[in-house]
Every structure is written in structure tokens, then in C-alpha cells.
Short mmCIF file of N, CA and C in Angstrom, two decimals:
data_model
loop_
_atom_site.label_atom_id
_atom_site.label_comp_id
_atom_site.label_asym_id
_atom_site.label_seq_id
_atom_site.Cartn_x
_atom_site.Cartn_y
_atom_site.Cartn_z
N MET A 254 82.08 88.31 38.03
CA MET A 254 81.98 87.08 37.49
C MET A 254 81.57 86.32 38.33
N GLY A 255 80.23 85.72 37.79
CA GLY A 255 79.57 84.81 38.81
C GLY A 255 79.23 83.51 37.96
N VAL A 256 79.51 82.35 39.01
CA VAL A 256 79.29 80.89 38.28
C VAL A 256 78.19 80.18 39.31
N ASP A 257 77.45 79.64 38.80
CA ASP A 257 76.45 78.83 39.61
C ASP A 257 75.80 77.76 38.38
N ALA A 258 75.49 76.79 39.18
CA ALA A 258 74.56 75.89 38.13
C ALA A 258 73.15 75.89 37.91
N HIS A 259 72.81 76.56 38.76
CA HIS A 259 71.22 76.93 38.70
C HIS A 259 70.92 78.37 38.25
N PRO A 260 70.10 78.56 36.59
CA PRO A 260 69.64 79.54 36.16
C PRO A 260 69.20 80.70 36.89
N GLY A 261 68.40 80.23 38.06
CA GLY A 261 67.54 81.20 39.03
C GLY A 261 68.93 82.10 39.69
N MET A 262 69.88 81.59 40.21
CA MET A 262 70.93 82.29 41.08
C MET A 262 71.36 83.16 40.30
N LEU A 263 71.61 82.77 38.76
CA LEU A 263 72.74 83.73 38.10
C LEU A 263 71.43 84.99 37.59
N GLU A 264 70.23 84.47 37.22
CA GLU A 264 69.14 85.98 37.26
C GLU A 264 69.27 86.73 38.24
N HIS A 265 69.09 85.97 39.75
CA HIS A 265 68.89 86.91 40.69
C HIS A 265 70.39 87.76 40.46
N LEU A 266 71.62 87.21 40.29
CA LEU A 266 72.95 88.10 40.56
C LEU A 266 73.02 89.04 39.54
N GLY A 267 72.24 88.69 38.36
CA GLY A 267 72.20 89.76 37.04
C GLY A 267 71.34 90.76 37.56
N ARG A 268 70.35 90.71 38.48
CA ARG A 268 69.37 91.70 38.69
C ARG A 268 69.99 92.71 39.79
N ARG A 269 70.90 92.17 40.74
CA ARG A 269 71.54 92.57 41.62
C ARG A 269 72.87 93.27 41.02
N ILE A 270 73.49 92.90 40.15
CA ILE A 270 74.66 93.45 39.57
C ILE A 270 74.42 93.34 37.95
N PRO A 271 73.79 94.46 37.36
CA PRO A 271 73.84 94.64 35.94
C PRO A 271 75.00 94.72 35.11
N GLY A 272 74.90 93.47 34.13
CA GLY A 272 76.14 93.67 33.34
C GLY A 272 77.15 92.77 33.79
N ILE A 273 77.25 92.23 34.89
CA ILE A 273 77.94 91.16 35.23
C ILE A 273 78.42 90.06 34.21
N THR A 274 79.18 89.56 34.22
CA THR A 274 79.67 88.15 33.37
C THR A 274 78.95 86.73 34.06
N VAL A 275 78.40 85.94 33.59
CA VAL A 275 77.63 84.50 34.51
C VAL A 275 78.12 83.75 33.38
N HIS A 276 78.34 82.74 34.15
CA HIS A 276 78.67 81.11 33.91
C HIS A 276 77.79 80.17 34.50
N GLN A 277 76.94 79.62 33.74
CA GLN A 277 76.23 78.83 34.18
C GLN A 277 76.71 77.04 33.94
N THR A 278 77.49 76.95 35.22
CA THR A 278 77.97 75.41 35.00
C THR A 278 78.43 75.07 36.28
N LEU A 279 78.88 73.93 36.62
CA LEU A 279 78.95 73.41 38.06
C LEU A 279 80.58 73.48 38.30
N ILE A 280 80.80 74.14 39.32
CA ILE A 280 82.30 74.87 39.44
C ILE A 280 83.14 73.81 39.22
N GLU A 281 83.26 72.64 39.37
CA GLU A 281 84.33 71.62 39.54
C GLU A 281 84.77 71.30 37.58
N LYS A 282 83.50 71.82 36.79
CA LYS A 282 83.71 71.66 35.32
C LYS A 282 83.94 72.85 34.57
N LEU A 283 84.26 74.13 35.62
CA LEU A 283 84.79 75.25 35.13
C LEU A 283 86.06 75.60 34.57
N ARG A 284 86.21 75.81 33.37
CA ARG A 284 87.37 76.21 32.69
C ARG A 284 87.60 77.30 31.58
N LEU A 285 87.74 78.40 32.60
CA LEU A 285 87.67 79.70 31.99
C LEU A 285 88.93 80.29 31.19
N ARG A 286 90.16 79.51 31.56
CA ARG A 286 91.29 79.94 30.88
C ARG A 286 91.82 81.38 31.16
N ARG A 287 91.56 81.74 32.51
CA ARG A 287 91.80 83.15 33.15
C ARG A 287 92.07 82.85 34.56
N ARG A 288 92.62 83.89 34.97
CA ARG A 288 92.89 83.55 36.43
C ARG A 288 92.76 85.17 37.43
N PHE A 289 92.01 84.67 38.57
CA PHE A 289 91.39 86.38 39.16
C PHE A 289 92.32 86.36 40.77
N ASP A 290 92.40 87.40 40.85
CA ASP A 290 92.87 87.97 42.16
C ASP A 290 92.46 87.50 43.56
N LEU A 291 91.36 87.28 43.51
CA LEU A 291 90.22 86.45 44.34
C LEU A 291 89.15 85.51 43.69
N VAL A 292 89.17 84.45 44.50
CA VAL A 292 87.95 83.44 44.25
C VAL A 292 87.50 83.19 45.48
N ILE A 293 86.02 83.48 45.48
CA ILE A 293 85.14 83.42 46.64
C ILE A 293 84.23 82.14 46.38
N GLY A 294 84.32 81.19 47.52
CA GLY A 294 83.21 80.13 47.07
C GLY A 294 82.35 80.28 48.67
N PRO A 295 81.24 80.78 48.59
CA PRO A 295 79.88 80.82 49.75
C PRO A 295 79.20 79.22 50.11
N SER A 296 78.63 79.15 50.81
CA SER A 296 77.70 78.22 51.56
C SER A 296 78.39 76.98 51.24
N SER A 297 79.68 76.52 51.47
CA SER A 297 80.19 75.39 51.63
C SER A 297 80.61 74.85 50.35
N ILE A 298 80.28 75.42 49.51
CA ILE A 298 80.68 74.74 47.96
C ILE A 298 82.25 74.50 47.67
N LEU A 299 83.13 75.45 48.20
CA LEU A 299 84.56 74.97 48.26
C LEU A 299 84.66 73.70 49.62
N GLY A 300 83.90 73.05 49.91
CA GLY A 300 83.99 72.35 51.25
C GLY A 300 84.14 70.75 50.63
N HIS A 301 84.18 70.74 49.09
CA HIS A 301 84.46 69.38 48.51
C HIS A 301 85.73 69.90 47.70
N ASP A 302 86.85 68.50 47.70
CA ASP A 302 88.00 68.89 47.08
C ASP A 302 87.74 69.11 45.71
N THR A 303 87.16 68.42 44.96
CA THR A 303 87.16 68.91 43.41
C THR A 303 86.82 70.44 43.11
N ASN A 304 85.78 70.76 44.22
CA ASN A 304 85.35 72.15 43.75
C ASN A 304 86.37 73.21 44.24
N LEU A 305 87.14 72.82 45.46
CA LEU A 305 88.51 73.55 45.68
C LEU A 305 89.54 73.55 44.75
N ALA A 306 89.86 72.60 44.11
CA ALA A 306 90.38 72.22 43.14
C ALA A 306 90.19 73.62 41.86
N ALA A 307 88.95 73.48 41.62
CA ALA A 307 88.50 74.16 40.56
C ALA A 307 88.78 75.62 40.81
N ALA A 308 88.79 76.15 42.29
CA ALA A 308 88.75 77.84 42.39
C ALA A 308 90.43 78.09 42.38
N VAL A 309 91.30 76.96 42.97
CA VAL A 309 92.46 77.33 43.00
C VAL A 309 93.09 77.24 41.56
N ARG A 310 92.58 76.45 40.36
CA ARG A 310 92.87 76.69 39.33
C ARG A 310 92.53 78.13 38.61
N HIS A 311 91.56 78.62 39.30
CA HIS A 311 91.41 80.01 38.70
C HIS A 311 91.66 81.39 39.40
N VAL A 312 92.66 81.01 40.68
CA VAL A 312 93.59 82.15 41.02
C VAL A 312 94.70 82.28 40.65
N ARG A 313 94.87 83.62 40.54
CA ARG A 313 96.46 83.81 39.76
C ARG A 313 97.60 83.62 41.16
N ALA A 314 98.88 83.31 40.70
CA ALA A 314 99.63 83.46 41.72
C ALA A 314 99.76 84.44 42.52
N GLY A 315 99.71 84.53 43.98
CA GLY A 315 99.49 85.63 44.54
C GLY A 315 98.16 85.93 45.04
N GLY A 316 97.05 85.46 44.13
CA GLY A 316 96.04 85.37 44.64
C GLY A 316 95.15 84.89 46.10
N ARG A 317 94.15 85.11 46.27
CA ARG A 317 93.61 84.57 47.34
C ARG A 317 92.34 83.64 46.73
N VAL A 318 92.20 82.88 47.86
CA VAL A 318 90.53 82.21 47.58
C VAL A 318 90.02 81.89 49.05
N GLY A 319 88.87 82.67 49.35
CA GLY A 319 88.03 82.72 50.23
C GLY A 319 86.81 82.02 50.40
N MET A 320 86.75 81.32 51.25
CA MET A 320 85.41 80.33 51.48
C MET A 320 84.78 80.10 52.81
N GLU A 321 83.39 80.03 52.90
CA GLU A 321 82.75 80.16 53.80
C GLU A 321 82.32 78.56 54.04
N LEU A 322 82.48 77.92 54.91
CA LEU A 322 82.24 76.41 55.22
C LEU A 322 81.31 76.24 56.47
N MET A 323 80.56 75.22 56.30
CA MET A 323 79.49 74.96 57.54
C MET A 323 80.51 73.76 58.58
N ASN A 324 80.30 74.58 59.94
CA ASN A 324 81.14 73.94 60.77
C ASN A 324 80.52 72.60 61.44
N PRO A 325 81.34 71.63 60.99
CA PRO A 325 80.98 70.26 61.39
C PRO A 325 80.80 70.35 63.34
N ARG A 326 81.51 70.72 63.89
CA ARG A 326 81.79 70.97 65.18
C ARG A 326 80.73 71.45 65.83
N TRP A 327 79.96 72.58 65.31
CA TRP A 327 78.84 73.47 66.00
C TRP A 327 77.57 72.01 65.63
N LEU A 328 77.67 71.51 64.35
CA LEU A 328 76.13 70.42 63.63
C LEU A 328 76.45 69.52 64.99
N GLU A 329 77.58 69.12 65.60
CA GLU A 329 78.01 67.96 66.45
C GLU A 329 77.52 68.20 67.97
N SER A 330 77.47 69.64 68.27
CA SER A 330 77.32 70.04 69.48
C SER A 330 76.15 69.87 70.01
N THR A 331 74.94 69.92 69.41
CA THR A 331 73.75 69.81 70.07
C THR A 331 72.48 70.10 68.61
N SER A 332 71.25 69.79 68.97
CA SER A 332 70.42 69.95 67.91
C SER A 332 70.30 71.20 67.82
N HIS A 333 69.84 71.85 66.26
CA HIS A 333 69.45 73.18 66.16
C HIS A 333 68.48 73.21 65.37
N ARG A 334 67.66 74.42 65.80
CA ARG A 334 66.15 74.69 65.07
C ARG A 334 66.80 74.90 64.00
N GLY A 335 65.64 74.42 63.16
CA GLY A 335 66.02 74.82 61.58
C GLY A 335 66.85 73.71 60.69
N VAL A 336 67.65 73.03 61.23
CA VAL A 336 68.69 72.32 60.66
C VAL A 336 68.54 70.63 61.22
N ARG A 337 68.15 69.91 60.20
CA ARG A 337 67.86 68.59 60.57
C ARG A 337 68.96 67.82 59.99
N ILE A 338 69.53 66.59 60.59
CA ILE A 338 70.22 65.61 59.74
C ILE A 338 69.58 64.22 60.01
N LYS A 339 69.11 63.40 58.94
CA LYS A 339 68.69 62.55 58.64
C LYS A 339 69.48 61.36 57.97
N GLY A 340 70.32 60.99 58.72
CA GLY A 340 71.36 59.92 57.90
C GLY A 340 72.08 60.69 56.77
N SER A 341 72.03 60.64 55.69
CA SER A 341 72.65 61.25 54.80
C SER A 341 72.10 62.36 54.11
N VAL A 342 70.79 62.77 54.66
CA VAL A 342 70.19 63.61 54.41
C VAL A 342 69.96 64.64 55.18
N MET A 343 70.20 66.11 54.82
CA MET A 343 70.17 67.45 55.45
C MET A 343 68.94 68.49 54.96
N GLU A 344 68.51 68.99 56.08
CA GLU A 344 67.33 69.92 55.39
C GLU A 344 67.81 71.00 56.56
N VAL A 345 67.33 72.20 55.70
CA VAL A 345 67.80 73.42 56.70
C VAL A 345 66.53 74.56 55.99
N ASP A 346 66.00 74.90 57.29
CA ASP A 346 64.85 76.06 57.15
C ASP A 346 65.61 77.25 56.77
N TYR A 347 64.70 77.88 55.83
CA TYR A 347 65.26 79.64 55.29
C TYR A 347 64.12 80.12 55.39
N ARG A 348 63.87 81.23 56.83
CA ARG A 348 62.58 81.93 56.95
C ARG A 348 62.98 83.14 55.74
N LEU A 349 61.73 83.47 54.77
CA LEU A 349 61.80 84.71 53.88
C LEU A 349 61.56 85.78 54.51
N PRO A 350 61.35 86.89 53.91
CA PRO A 350 60.97 88.05 54.49
C PRO A 350 59.50 88.28 54.75
N ASP A 351 58.66 87.57 53.90
CA ASP A 351 57.06 87.42 53.95
C ASP A 351 56.72 86.62 54.89
N GLY A 352 57.86 85.81 55.94
CA GLY A 352 57.71 84.98 56.93
C GLY A 352 57.16 83.68 56.44
N SER A 353 57.23 83.15 55.53
CA SER A 353 57.21 81.80 54.92
C SER A 353 58.61 81.15 55.14
N VAL A 354 58.47 79.94 55.24
CA VAL A 354 59.80 78.99 55.45
C VAL A 354 59.85 78.20 53.89
N VAL A 355 60.98 78.15 53.52
CA VAL A 355 61.54 77.22 52.41
C VAL A 355 62.65 76.27 53.14
N VAL A 356 62.36 75.14 52.88
CA VAL A 356 63.06 73.82 53.15
C VAL A 356 63.95 73.24 52.03
N GLN A 357 65.55 73.75 52.04
CA GLN A 357 66.39 73.15 51.35
C GLN A 357 66.77 71.83 51.86
N VAL A 358 66.39 70.77 51.14
CA VAL A 358 66.97 69.38 51.27
C VAL A 358 68.51 68.93 50.58
N VAL A 359 69.36 68.55 51.33
CA VAL A 359 70.50 68.32 50.67
C VAL A 359 70.65 66.87 50.65
N GLU A 360 70.72 65.70 49.66
CA GLU A 360 70.90 64.60 49.75
C GLU A 360 72.27 64.36 49.25
N ASN A 361 72.63 62.98 50.13
CA ASN A 361 73.86 62.47 49.89
C ASN A 361 75.07 63.45 50.76
N TRP A 362 74.46 64.30 51.98
CA TRP A 362 74.94 64.86 52.79
C TRP A 362 75.92 64.32 53.34
N SER A 363 77.10 64.99 53.60
CA SER A 363 78.30 64.39 54.52
C SER A 363 78.98 65.54 55.11
N PRO A 364 79.48 65.60 56.62
CA PRO A 364 80.00 66.56 57.10
C PRO A 364 81.24 67.20 56.34
N GLY A 365 81.30 68.30 56.11
CA GLY A 365 82.57 68.95 55.27
C GLY A 365 83.83 69.30 56.22
N PRO A 366 84.77 69.67 55.90
CA PRO A 366 86.10 69.91 56.51
C PRO A 366 85.90 70.61 57.87
N SER A 367 86.60 70.05 58.90
CA SER A 367 86.84 70.69 60.10
C SER A 367 87.70 72.00 60.21
N PRO A 368 87.03 72.77 61.12
CA PRO A 368 88.30 73.82 61.13
C PRO A 368 89.66 73.53 61.58
N GLU A 369 89.95 72.16 62.30
CA GLU A 369 91.24 71.65 62.87
C GLU A 369 92.08 71.32 61.22
N ALA A 370 91.09 71.14 60.49
CA ALA A 370 91.97 70.21 59.29
C ALA A 370 92.43 71.37 58.08
N ALA A 371 92.02 72.66 58.33
CA ALA A 371 91.89 73.65 57.30
C ALA A 371 93.11 74.01 57.16
N ARG A 372 94.27 74.10 57.72
CA ARG A 372 95.50 74.41 57.35
C ARG A 372 96.04 73.15 56.49
N ARG A 373 95.89 72.23 56.79
CA ARG A 373 96.78 70.93 55.91
C ARG A 373 95.82 70.65 54.52
N ARG A 374 94.63 71.40 54.66
CA ARG A 374 93.74 70.91 53.24
C ARG A 374 94.09 72.30 52.42
N VAL A 375 94.43 73.07 52.98
CA VAL A 375 94.72 74.24 51.99
C VAL A 375 96.20 73.93 51.38
N LYS A 376 96.84 73.60 52.45
CA LYS A 376 98.36 73.22 51.94
C LYS A 376 98.21 72.18 50.60
N ARG A 377 97.07 71.13 50.92
CA ARG A 377 97.40 70.24 49.81
C ARG A 377 96.99 70.91 48.37
N PHE A 378 96.39 72.08 48.01
CA PHE A 378 96.06 72.39 46.94
C PHE A 378 97.39 73.75 46.34
N GLY A 379 98.41 73.88 47.62
CA GLY A 379 99.41 74.97 47.01
C GLY A 379 98.79 76.15 47.67
N LEU A 380 98.12 76.17 48.90
CA LEU A 380 97.86 77.74 49.55
C LEU A 380 98.27 77.74 50.77
N GLU A 381 98.19 79.16 51.04
CA GLU A 381 98.91 79.02 52.72
C GLU A 381 97.68 79.53 53.45
N LEU A 382 97.36 78.86 54.44
CA LEU A 382 95.83 79.66 55.50
C LEU A 382 96.46 80.97 55.95
N LEU A 383 95.77 82.22 55.72
CA LEU A 383 96.32 83.23 55.83
C LEU A 383 95.17 83.63 57.32
N TRP A 384 94.03 83.29 57.22
CA TRP A 384 92.98 83.89 58.27
C TRP A 384 91.92 82.80 58.30
N MET A 385 91.29 82.33 59.64
CA MET A 385 90.30 81.71 59.88
C MET A 385 89.48 82.16 60.84
N GLY A 386 88.10 82.14 60.84
CA GLY A 386 87.30 82.70 62.05
C GLY A 386 86.06 82.20 61.95
N GLY A 387 85.20 82.33 62.88
CA GLY A 387 83.99 82.36 62.99
C GLY A 387 83.13 83.37 62.83
N ARG A 388 81.55 83.33 62.83
CA ARG A 388 80.84 84.61 62.58
C ARG A 388 80.93 85.30 63.64
N PRO A 389 80.82 86.96 63.42
CA PRO A 389 81.40 87.94 64.65
C PRO A 389 80.41 86.94 65.99
N GLY A 390 81.09 87.66 67.06
CA GLY A 390 80.77 87.39 67.92
C GLY A 390 80.65 86.13 68.52
N THR A 391 81.13 85.06 67.74
CA THR A 391 81.33 83.48 68.08
C THR A 391 82.89 82.90 68.14
N SER A 392 82.70 81.94 68.80
CA SER A 392 84.37 81.15 68.67
C SER A 392 83.98 80.40 67.32
N LEU A 393 85.41 79.64 66.98
CA LEU A 393 85.26 78.46 66.06
C LEU A 393 84.18 77.38 66.71
N ALA A 394 84.26 77.04 67.65
CA ALA A 394 83.29 76.03 68.34
C ALA A 394 82.04 76.04 68.49
N THR A 395 81.24 77.46 68.57
CA THR A 395 80.26 77.65 68.55
C THR A 395 79.30 78.50 67.22
N SER A 396 80.43 78.70 66.27
CA SER A 396 80.03 79.62 64.90
C SER A 396 79.32 78.56 63.98
N PRO A 397 78.27 78.37 63.45
CA PRO A 397 77.33 77.67 62.52
C PRO A 397 78.67 77.48 61.24
N THR A 398 79.19 78.33 60.77
CA THR A 398 79.91 78.30 59.48
C THR A 398 81.64 78.83 59.84
N TYR A 399 82.16 78.79 59.33
CA TYR A 399 83.52 79.17 59.59
C TYR A 399 84.13 79.77 58.41
N TYR A 400 84.99 80.69 58.27
CA TYR A 400 85.65 81.26 57.10
C TYR A 400 86.87 81.02 57.07
N VAL A 401 87.70 80.59 55.71
CA VAL A 401 88.93 80.65 55.75
C VAL A 401 89.21 81.45 54.58
N LEU A 402 90.64 82.04 54.59
CA LEU A 402 91.26 82.98 53.49
C LEU A 402 92.52 82.58 53.15
N ALA A 403 92.90 81.97 52.04
CA ALA A 403 93.63 81.12 51.82
C ALA A 403 94.83 81.88 50.78
N GLY A 404 95.89 82.02 50.75
CA GLY A 404 96.70 82.66 49.53
C GLY A 404 97.74 82.07 48.75
N SER A 405 97.85 82.43 47.74
CA SER A 405 98.77 81.37 46.84
C SER A 405 99.87 81.94 46.54
N GLY A 406 101.07 81.11 46.87
CA GLY A 406 102.17 81.92 46.84
C GLY A 406 102.69 82.65 45.55
N ALA A 407 103.17 83.57 46.02
CA ALA A 407 103.75 84.82 44.58
C ALA A 407 104.77 84.05 43.39
N GLY A 408 105.23 82.81 43.75
CA GLY A 408 105.81 81.94 42.98
C GLY A 408 105.24 80.86 42.56
N THR A 409 104.26 80.49 43.19
CA THR A 409 103.17 79.41 42.97
C THR A 409 102.88 79.39 41.31
N ARG A 410 102.80 78.28 40.89
CA ARG A 410 101.98 78.28 39.22
C ARG A 410 101.37 77.04 39.40
N ILE A 411 100.11 77.34 39.39
CA ILE A 411 99.00 76.45 39.37
C ILE A 411 98.37 76.14 38.08
N PRO A 412 98.62 74.84 37.42
CA PRO A 412 98.07 74.88 36.10
C PRO A 412 96.75 74.95 35.89
N LEU A 413 96.29 75.92 34.45
CA LEU A 413 94.83 75.87 34.10
C LEU A 413 94.03 74.63 33.71
N SER A 414 94.54 73.88 33.24
CA SER A 414 93.83 72.87 32.88
C SER A 414 93.33 71.95 34.00
N SER A 415 93.99 71.13 34.79
CA SER A 415 93.05 70.50 35.89
C SER A 415 94.31 70.24 37.25
N ARG A 416 93.76 69.73 38.00
CA ARG A 416 94.77 69.79 39.35
C ARG A 416 94.37 68.15 39.74
#
């Protein structure tokens, strides 16, 4: 199952995985009344507490939440080619296979949660930190993104309605 607010992303997903069920909505508004063994949030989508609450709402007891988060420690370390922060605006260059560059502009940007805060953060949502790491061949300090896998306790019951 795929969830995205942008119809183009869902169309792309449908081409890659024919027959997949998709929902066009913001994750924080998602109310499927269904739970899953695994909920994955790529591209820092679960960096906001309201989005993480929505993911947790949809994971079954004993299930897991996986997330990819932008590493604020990496951003603070130095300037990075293709990433620009101008006040509350972040611009990221993406080089496409044809060599052209598309610039993603994120307005009202603020740094997401740091790796050091991950254990406390997932615990606030009734999860346990199972694993955390950076990209292969990097440390947490030098990885542009970091990955978190958190588990919901087998006896944990998380309400479907809201958190």
C-alpha cells in the first residue's frame, strides 16, 4: 500500500508496482482503520511528530516502523554541494539520469530530530529503538541521512483513532 499527497508520486508507484492500493492524502490525515506489520517513512516524512503519530497509529502490536531522516549533524558540519539552506528555506538539487537538475524547494524548513534524540523520541510514541545507523560506509556523524527501526511491543495497544 502506498500513501502520498502528490498524485504524480502515486502514478509513479502504480507504474512500478501494478495493482498496488494507493491513498492520496497527507499522512497525518490518514485513517485506514487497518494495521500493518511494517510502516516505512522515507525522505524524512516521519521527522514531524504528527506524521510519526500517524505511522504508529497504523502499525500492529509487535510491528515495526522504519524511517529515513535527514541528519541535522551532517547539515551543521559544513556546506554541501547541492544543498542550500537560506533561513527557513532549504533547496536540494537532484541530478536526473538525462543530466538535468531539478531543484526541490522546502519552505518553512527546520532541522529534524537528531540521532541523539531518536531513542527518547520513539519511546514517546510507545516504540522501542531496535536499530539505528547511517548510510553504508559512513558513521552517524558523516551520513547525510540516518535510518531508524523501532518496534511496537507485543502487548502495546495503540488506538486507531488518534494519538
